[in-house]
Coordinates of C-alpha atoms in Angstrom, one line a residue:
Chain A
L17 CA 9.1 -0.5 -30.9
P18 CA 9.6 -0.6 -34.7
T19 CA 13.2 -0.2 -35.7
G20 CA 13.8 2.8 -38.0
L21 CA 11.4 4.9 -35.8
S22 CA 13.9 7.6 -35.5
Q23 CA 14.7 7.6 -39.1
W24 CA 11.1 8.0 -40.3
F25 CA 10.1 10.5 -37.6
P26 CA 13.2 12.3 -36.4
A27 CA 11.2 15.3 -35.2
L28 CA 8.8 13.3 -33.1
E29 CA 7.8 15.1 -29.9
V30 CA 4.9 13.0 -28.5
L31 CA 4.8 9.2 -28.7
D32 CA 1.8 7.2 -27.4
V33 CA 2.3 3.4 -27.3
S34 CA -0.3 2.8 -24.6
G35 CA -2.2 -0.5 -24.7
T36 CA 0.0 -2.2 -27.2
G37 CA 1.3 -5.1 -25.1
L38 CA 4.9 -3.8 -25.1
T39 CA 7.3 -5.7 -22.9
E40 CA 10.3 -3.6 -23.7
M41 CA 11.3 -0.3 -25.2
G42 CA 14.7 -0.4 -26.9
A43 CA 17.3 1.7 -28.5
E44 CA 14.8 3.2 -31.0
L45 CA 14.0 5.7 -28.4
L46 CA 17.5 6.9 -27.9
S47 CA 17.8 8.8 -31.3
L48 CA 14.6 10.8 -30.9
P49 CA 16.1 14.2 -29.8
C50 CA 12.8 16.1 -29.8
L51 CA 10.8 13.6 -27.8
H52 CA 9.3 15.3 -24.7
T53 CA 6.2 13.1 -24.0
L54 CA 6.2 9.4 -23.8
L55 CA 3.0 7.6 -22.9
A56 CA 3.3 3.8 -22.5
K57 CA 0.5 3.0 -20.1
N58 CA -1.3 -0.4 -19.9
N59 CA 1.5 -2.5 -21.3
R60 CA 3.5 -5.4 -20.0
L61 CA 6.6 -3.3 -19.0
G62 CA 8.4 -4.0 -15.8
G63 CA 11.1 -6.5 -16.6
P64 CA 14.6 -6.0 -17.9
G65 CA 14.7 -4.1 -21.1
S66 CA 11.7 -2.0 -20.2
L67 CA 13.9 1.1 -20.7
P68 CA 16.8 1.1 -23.2
K69 CA 20.4 0.9 -22.1
G70 CA 22.3 4.1 -22.5
L71 CA 19.3 6.2 -21.6
G72 CA 21.4 8.4 -19.3
E73 CA 23.6 9.5 -22.2
A74 CA 20.9 10.0 -24.8
P75 CA 19.4 13.4 -25.6
L76 CA 16.2 11.9 -24.2
A77 CA 17.6 12.2 -20.7
R78 CA 17.4 16.0 -20.9
S79 CA 14.5 16.4 -23.3
L80 CA 11.8 14.1 -21.8
R81 CA 9.3 16.0 -19.8
V82 CA 6.4 13.7 -19.4
L83 CA 6.6 9.9 -18.8
N84 CA 3.5 7.8 -18.2
L85 CA 4.1 4.2 -17.3
S86 CA 0.9 3.5 -15.4
G87 CA -0.8 0.2 -15.6
N88 CA 2.3 -1.9 -16.2
R89 CA 4.1 -4.5 -14.1
F90 CA 6.9 -2.5 -12.5
A91 CA 7.9 -4.1 -9.1
D92 CA 10.5 -1.4 -8.5
V93 CA 11.4 1.9 -10.1
P94 CA 14.1 1.2 -12.7
P95 CA 17.3 3.0 -11.7
M96 CA 17.7 4.2 -15.3
L97 CA 14.5 6.2 -15.0
L98 CA 16.2 8.3 -12.4
L99 CA 18.6 9.6 -15.1
L100 CA 15.8 11.5 -16.8
R101 CA 16.9 14.9 -15.4
G102 CA 14.4 17.0 -17.3
L103 CA 11.4 15.0 -16.3
R104 CA 8.5 17.2 -15.0
S105 CA 5.7 14.6 -14.8
L106 CA 6.0 10.9 -13.9
S107 CA 3.2 8.4 -13.5
L108 CA 3.8 4.9 -12.2
G109 CA 0.2 4.4 -11.0
G110 CA -1.3 0.9 -11.0
N111 CA 2.0 -1.0 -10.9
R112 CA 3.5 -3.4 -8.4
L113 CA 5.8 -1.1 -6.5
H114 CA 6.6 -1.9 -2.9
S115 CA 8.8 1.1 -2.2
I116 CA 10.1 4.4 -3.5
P117 CA 13.9 4.6 -4.1
P118 CA 15.6 7.4 -2.1
D119 CA 17.4 8.4 -5.4
I120 CA 14.0 9.7 -6.6
Q121 CA 15.5 13.0 -5.4
E122 CA 17.6 12.9 -8.6
L123 CA 14.6 14.0 -10.6
R124 CA 15.2 17.6 -9.7
S125 CA 12.6 19.0 -12.2
L126 CA 9.7 16.8 -11.1
E127 CA 6.4 18.7 -10.6
F128 CA 3.9 15.9 -10.8
L129 CA 4.4 12.4 -9.3
Y130 CA 1.6 9.8 -9.5
L131 CA 2.3 6.6 -7.5
G132 CA -1.3 5.7 -6.6
G133 CA -2.5 2.1 -6.7
N134 CA 0.7 0.3 -5.8
F135 CA 1.9 -1.7 -2.7
I136 CA 4.1 1.0 -1.2
T137 CA 4.5 0.7 2.6
S138 CA 6.7 3.7 3.4
I139 CA 7.9 7.0 2.1
P140 CA 11.6 7.8 2.0
P141 CA 12.4 11.2 3.5
E142 CA 14.5 11.9 0.4
L143 CA 11.2 12.4 -1.5
A144 CA 11.0 15.8 0.3
K145 CA 14.1 16.9 -1.6
L146 CA 12.2 17.5 -4.8
P147 CA 12.0 21.3 -4.8
S148 CA 9.4 21.7 -7.6
L149 CA 7.0 19.0 -6.6
K150 CA 3.5 20.4 -6.8
Y151 CA 1.2 17.4 -7.1
L152 CA 2.0 14.1 -5.2
V153 CA -0.4 11.2 -5.4
L154 CA 0.1 8.3 -3.0
C155 CA -3.5 7.0 -2.7
D156 CA -4.4 3.3 -2.6
N157 CA -1.2 2.0 -1.2
K158 CA -0.2 0.5 2.1
I159 CA 1.5 3.4 3.7
Q160 CA 1.6 3.4 7.5
S161 CA 3.3 6.7 8.3
I162 CA 4.4 9.9 6.7
P163 CA 7.9 11.1 7.4
P164 CA 7.9 14.6 9.0
Q165 CA 10.5 15.7 6.4
L166 CA 7.7 15.7 3.8
A167 CA 6.7 19.1 5.2
Q168 CA 9.8 20.5 3.4
L169 CA 8.0 20.2 0.1
H170 CA 7.5 23.9 -0.1
S171 CA 5.9 23.8 -3.6
L172 CA 3.4 21.2 -2.8
R173 CA -0.2 22.2 -3.8
S174 CA -1.9 18.8 -3.7
L175 CA -1.3 15.7 -1.6
S176 CA -3.4 12.6 -2.1
L177 CA -3.1 10.0 0.7
H178 CA -6.6 8.4 0.7
N179 CA -7.0 4.7 1.2
N180 CA -3.7 3.9 3.0
L181 CA -2.9 2.5 6.5
L182 CA -2.2 5.8 8.3
T183 CA -3.2 5.9 12.0
Y184 CA -1.8 9.5 12.6
L185 CA 0.0 12.2 10.8
P186 CA 3.2 14.1 11.8
R187 CA 2.5 17.4 13.4
E188 CA 4.8 19.0 10.7
I189 CA 2.1 18.5 8.1
L190 CA 0.6 21.8 9.3
N191 CA 3.8 23.5 7.9
L192 CA 2.8 22.9 4.2
V193 CA 1.6 26.5 3.8
H194 CA 0.9 26.2 0.0
L195 CA -1.1 23.1 0.2
E196 CA -4.6 23.5 -1.4
E197 CA -5.8 19.9 -1.3
L198 CA -5.3 17.0 1.0
S199 CA -7.2 13.7 0.9
L200 CA -7.1 11.4 3.9
R201 CA -10.3 9.3 3.7
G202 CA -10.1 5.6 4.0
N203 CA -7.2 5.6 6.6
P204 CA -7.6 4.1 10.0
L205 CA -6.9 7.4 11.7
V206 CA -7.2 7.0 15.5
V207 CA -10.1 8.7 17.0
R208 CA -9.2 8.3 20.6
F209 CA -5.8 8.9 22.2
V210 CA -4.3 5.5 23.0
R211 CA -1.7 5.8 25.6
D212 CA 1.7 4.7 24.4
L213 CA 2.3 1.6 26.6
T214 CA 5.9 1.2 25.6
Y215 CA 7.1 4.4 27.2
N216 CA 10.1 3.5 29.3
P217 CA 10.9 6.0 32.1
P218 CA 14.2 7.6 31.7
S219 CA 17.3 6.1 33.4
L220 CA 19.1 7.8 36.3
Q221 CA 21.9 8.6 33.8
E222 CA 19.4 10.3 31.5
L223 CA 17.9 12.3 34.3
A224 CA 21.3 13.4 35.5
G225 CA 22.3 14.3 31.9
R226 CA 19.1 16.3 31.4
T227 CA 19.8 18.3 34.6
V228 CA 23.4 19.0 33.6
K229 CA 22.2 20.4 30.2
T230 CA 19.1 22.3 31.3
R231 CA 20.8 23.9 34.3
N232 CA 24.0 24.6 32.3
V233 CA 26.1 22.9 34.9
P234 CA 29.6 23.6 33.8
Y235 CA 31.9 20.6 33.3
A236 CA 35.3 20.0 31.6
P237 CA 36.6 16.8 30.0
S238 CA 38.8 16.3 33.0
D239 CA 35.8 16.2 35.3
L240 CA 34.1 13.2 33.7
P241 CA 34.9 9.9 32.0
D242 CA 35.1 10.2 28.2
T243 CA 32.0 8.1 27.8
L244 CA 29.9 10.5 29.8
V245 CA 31.4 13.6 28.0
R246 CA 30.3 11.9 24.7
Y247 CA 26.9 11.1 26.1
L248 CA 26.3 14.7 27.2
S249 CA 27.1 15.9 23.7
L250 CA 24.3 13.7 22.2
A251 CA 21.5 15.7 23.9
S252 CA 18.6 16.5 21.6
N253 CA 16.4 19.5 22.2
C254 CA 12.8 18.7 23.0
P255 CA 10.8 19.3 19.8
N256 CA 8.3 21.3 21.8
P257 CA 9.5 24.9 21.1
K258 CA 8.0 26.0 24.4
C259 CA 10.0 23.6 26.4
G260 CA 13.7 24.3 26.9
G261 CA 14.3 20.7 27.9
V262 CA 16.5 18.0 26.3
Y263 CA 16.4 14.3 26.1
F264 CA 18.8 11.6 25.3
D265 CA 17.2 8.2 24.7
S266 CA 13.9 8.5 26.3
C267 CA 11.2 10.4 24.5
V268 CA 7.4 10.3 24.6
R269 CA 5.2 9.9 21.5
Q270 CA 1.9 11.6 22.1
I271 CA -1.0 12.0 19.9
K272 CA -2.9 15.3 20.1
F273 CA -6.0 15.9 18.2
V274 CA -6.5 19.0 16.1
D275 CA -10.1 19.8 16.0
F276 CA -11.2 21.7 12.9
C277 CA -14.2 23.3 14.4
G278 CA -16.0 19.9 14.6
K279 CA -15.6 19.1 11.0
Y280 CA -12.6 16.8 11.4
R281 CA -10.4 15.7 14.2
L282 CA -7.0 14.9 12.9
P283 CA -4.5 12.9 15.1
L284 CA -1.1 14.6 14.9
M285 CA 1.9 12.9 16.4
H286 CA 4.0 15.0 18.8
Y287 CA 7.4 14.0 20.3
L288 CA 8.0 15.3 23.8
C289 CA 10.7 14.9 26.3
S290 CA 8.4 13.7 29.0
P291 CA 4.7 13.1 29.6
E292 CA 4.7 16.2 31.8
C293 CA 6.1 18.4 29.0
S294 CA 3.4 20.9 28.2
S295 CA 2.8 20.9 24.5
P296 CA 1.5 23.8 22.3
F297 CA -1.9 22.1 22.3
S298 CA -2.1 21.5 26.0
S299 CA -4.8 23.3 27.9
A300 CA -2.4 23.5 30.9
S301 CA -0.1 26.0 29.1
Q302 CA -0.5 29.3 30.9
S303 CA 2.2 31.7 29.9
S304 CA 1.8 34.5 27.3
T305 CA 4.4 33.0 25.0
S306 CA 2.3 29.8 24.8
Q307 CA -0.7 31.9 23.6
S308 CA 1.1 33.2 20.6
E309 CA 2.5 29.8 19.7
S310 CA -0.9 28.1 20.1
D311 CA -2.3 30.9 18.0
S312 CA 0.0 30.1 15.1
E313 CA -0.9 26.4 15.5
D314 CA -4.5 27.4 15.4
E315 CA -3.9 29.4 12.2
A316 CA -2.2 26.4 10.6
A317 CA -5.1 24.2 11.7
H318 CA -7.6 26.7 10.3
R319 CA -5.8 26.7 7.0
M320 CA -5.7 22.9 6.9
Q321 CA -9.5 22.9 7.5
K322 CA -10.1 24.6 4.2
V323 CA -7.7 22.2 2.4
L324 CA -9.0 18.9 3.6
L325 CA -11.1 16.9 1.1
G326 CA -13.8 14.7 2.4
Chain B
F11 CA -5.9 19.0 -9.3
R12 CA -9.4 17.9 -8.4
Y13 CA -12.3 16.9 -10.6
T14 CA -13.8 19.9 -12.4
R15 CA -17.4 20.9 -12.9
N16 CA -18.1 22.5 -16.2
L17 CA -21.5 24.2 -16.7
V18 CA -23.0 23.5 -20.2
D19 CA -26.6 24.8 -19.8
N20 CA -28.7 26.4 -17.1
G21 CA -32.1 25.7 -18.7
N22 CA -33.6 29.2 -18.0
G23 CA -33.1 28.6 -14.3
K24 CA -34.9 25.3 -14.3
F25 CA -31.9 23.0 -14.3
N26 CA -28.1 22.8 -14.4
L27 CA -26.5 20.6 -17.0
M28 CA -22.8 20.1 -16.5
I29 CA -19.9 17.9 -17.4
L30 CA -17.5 16.6 -14.7
C31 CA -14.0 15.7 -15.6
W32 CA -12.2 13.3 -13.3
G33 CA -8.5 12.7 -13.3
E34 CA -7.0 9.4 -12.2
G35 CA -7.8 8.7 -8.5
H36 CA -10.1 11.7 -8.2
G37 CA -13.2 11.3 -6.0
S38 CA -15.9 13.5 -4.5
S39 CA -16.8 13.8 -0.9
I40 CA -20.0 12.1 0.5
H41 CA -22.7 14.6 -0.3
D42 CA -26.5 15.2 -0.5
H43 CA -28.5 16.8 -3.3
T44 CA -30.3 19.7 -1.6
D45 CA -33.8 18.3 -2.4
S46 CA -33.2 18.1 -6.2
H47 CA -33.3 15.4 -8.8
C48 CA -29.8 14.3 -9.9
F49 CA -29.2 12.4 -13.1
M50 CA -25.7 11.2 -14.1
K51 CA -24.5 9.6 -17.3
I52 CA -20.9 8.3 -17.9
L53 CA -19.5 9.6 -21.1
Q54 CA -16.0 8.2 -20.8
G55 CA -14.2 5.8 -18.5
N56 CA -15.8 4.4 -15.3
L57 CA -17.0 5.9 -12.0
K58 CA -17.7 4.1 -8.8
E59 CA -20.8 5.2 -6.9
T60 CA -21.0 4.3 -3.2
L61 CA -24.4 4.9 -1.5
F62 CA -24.6 5.8 2.2
E63 CA -27.5 6.0 4.7
W64 CA -28.2 9.4 6.2
P65 CA -26.4 9.6 9.5
E66 CA -28.3 9.7 12.8
K67 CA -29.2 13.1 14.1
K68 CA -26.1 13.6 16.2
G69 CA -23.8 11.9 13.8
N70 CA -21.5 9.9 16.2
G71 CA -20.1 7.0 14.4
E72 CA -18.9 5.6 11.1
M73 CA -21.5 6.2 8.3
T74 CA -23.3 3.1 6.9
K75 CA -22.6 2.0 3.4
K76 CA -25.7 0.9 1.6
S77 CA -24.2 -0.3 -1.7
E78 CA -21.6 0.4 -4.3
R79 CA -21.4 -0.2 -8.0
V80 CA -19.1 0.7 -10.9
L81 CA -20.9 2.6 -13.7
R82 CA -19.5 1.9 -17.2
E83 CA -19.5 4.1 -20.3
N84 CA -23.1 5.2 -21.3
Q85 CA -24.6 3.9 -18.1
C86 CA -27.0 6.2 -16.2
A87 CA -27.7 6.7 -12.5
Y88 CA -30.2 8.7 -10.5
I89 CA -30.3 9.9 -6.9
N90 CA -32.2 12.3 -4.7
D91 CA -32.1 12.9 -0.9
S92 CA -34.9 10.4 -0.2
I93 CA -32.7 7.6 -1.7
G94 CA -29.6 8.6 0.3
L95 CA -26.2 10.1 0.0
H96 CA -23.3 9.1 -2.3
R97 CA -19.7 9.4 -3.1
V98 CA -18.5 9.2 -6.7
E99 CA -15.0 8.3 -7.6
N100 CA -12.7 7.5 -10.5
I101 CA -10.9 4.6 -9.1
S102 CA -8.7 4.1 -12.1
H103 CA -5.0 4.9 -11.9
T104 CA -4.6 4.9 -15.6
E105 CA -7.8 6.3 -17.2
T106 CA -9.6 9.6 -16.8
A107 CA -13.4 9.7 -16.7
V108 CA -16.1 12.2 -17.9
S109 CA -19.7 12.3 -16.7
L110 CA -22.8 14.4 -17.6
H111 CA -24.9 15.6 -14.8
L112 CA -28.4 17.1 -14.7
Y113 CA -29.7 18.7 -11.6
S114 CA -33.3 19.9 -11.3
P115 CA -34.0 22.4 -9.7
P116 CA -30.4 23.8 -9.8
F117 CA -28.5 24.2 -6.5
D118 CA -25.2 25.7 -5.6
T119 CA -24.8 24.6 -2.0
C120 CA -25.0 21.1 -0.5
N121 CA -23.8 19.2 2.6
T122 CA -20.6 17.1 2.7
F123 CA -20.3 14.4 5.3
D124 CA -17.3 13.0 7.1
Q125 CA -17.4 9.2 6.7
R126 CA -15.8 8.5 10.1
T127 CA -18.2 10.6 12.1
G128 CA -21.3 11.5 10.1
H129 CA -20.7 15.2 10.8
K130 CA -22.0 17.4 8.0
H131 CA -20.6 20.6 6.6
K132 CA -22.3 23.0 4.2
V133 CA -20.3 23.9 1.1
T134 CA -20.8 26.2 -1.9
M135 CA -20.2 24.4 -5.2
T136 CA -18.2 26.3 -7.9
F137 CA -17.7 25.8 -11.6
Y138 CA -14.3 25.4 -13.2
S139 CA -15.9 26.7 -16.4
K140 CA -19.2 28.0 -17.7
Y141 CA -20.3 27.6 -21.3
G142 CA -16.8 26.7 -22.4
E143 CA -15.1 29.7 -20.6
R144 CA -12.9 29.3 -17.6
T145 CA -14.4 30.9 -14.6
V146 CA -12.1 33.3 -12.7
C147 CA -11.6 32.4 -9.0

């Protein structure tokens, strides 16, 4: 960037240096107090010096709203970028990212995040801590699974996941009530239920522990060795809301298909305490409570049907 | 947050002329053209067109790709139902794209197809704007 930039144009609000072959952006940026939009796509940024030192303390850290670094050579998200507290829109599309740093949650004001066209293999659950995120693009990456925590993105309107390596989705995806668009094409989504061959039957200790917990068998620390008292305190509730069961180490992964009236069948991953645990989607469920729960699942599925992009 | 369809002229009911604006990564579904002629010209950026065979009657397997090409600025393309089905996408992660489309006769419904199964689904197409004015949804 030319030195003297901030002296010539102190009131600069929008700076577009795209397609100029830039390899670094230096201190010239730090004294532009009014800059809210910086477009630097299609350059050679990615190495040290891509962003100026002292960025966290500069007025820019609070004033910058839009940053476009797409089409560069970033192999990771520079930690300094995460100091841009006021950032609303960030694009790092078409770079060389292999992962998303958990500290992305520092960008509290982020509404638009474009990470398409990288080499990302997984999504950190911390991404879900962005309260204002409306538009999330993760297409054309190498993502193998979506963390269920992503369903906590209450503001999410649009989620782009096409052309990745997803074989199933977490059941929680049905909880994104404000989602208006979801793209899933070009993923190897399983079309048939493949039995999870690695299910290990629970140990006798686990079976005993489950019985103690579900039957509320009373016990005091003096009744059992410390190790078993500790073990019993680690019981997890079966994620199936209809089942009152618990599990310790042994849990079943099961794929249930949600059929959107013949338009799409989406494989959703359920975790159950045992293969016999009746799930909300199971046709075996008989009781009246199961009807209302499977109704709400049906509603969520119906909503998703309108949201899915072909 | 998807590509937008913006009506320019309705040719006294004989055709629809519209401009489509594609953001980075935006793509269409696989669709047919309801027995109409469809001309497309790229005004800005690039669009990838993937042609598909019509699925078998029952639609029970992955749809067959016929061909694909990237259309550059000022290039034109034509399709109708006897040629096949297509998906149009802006595969760039850095550039937007703009295309001009002419459909004759005009149509407002078409079928979209699930690439994995060939199942079709009738949809009504809407305009983001008409004659420069944003349409109210």
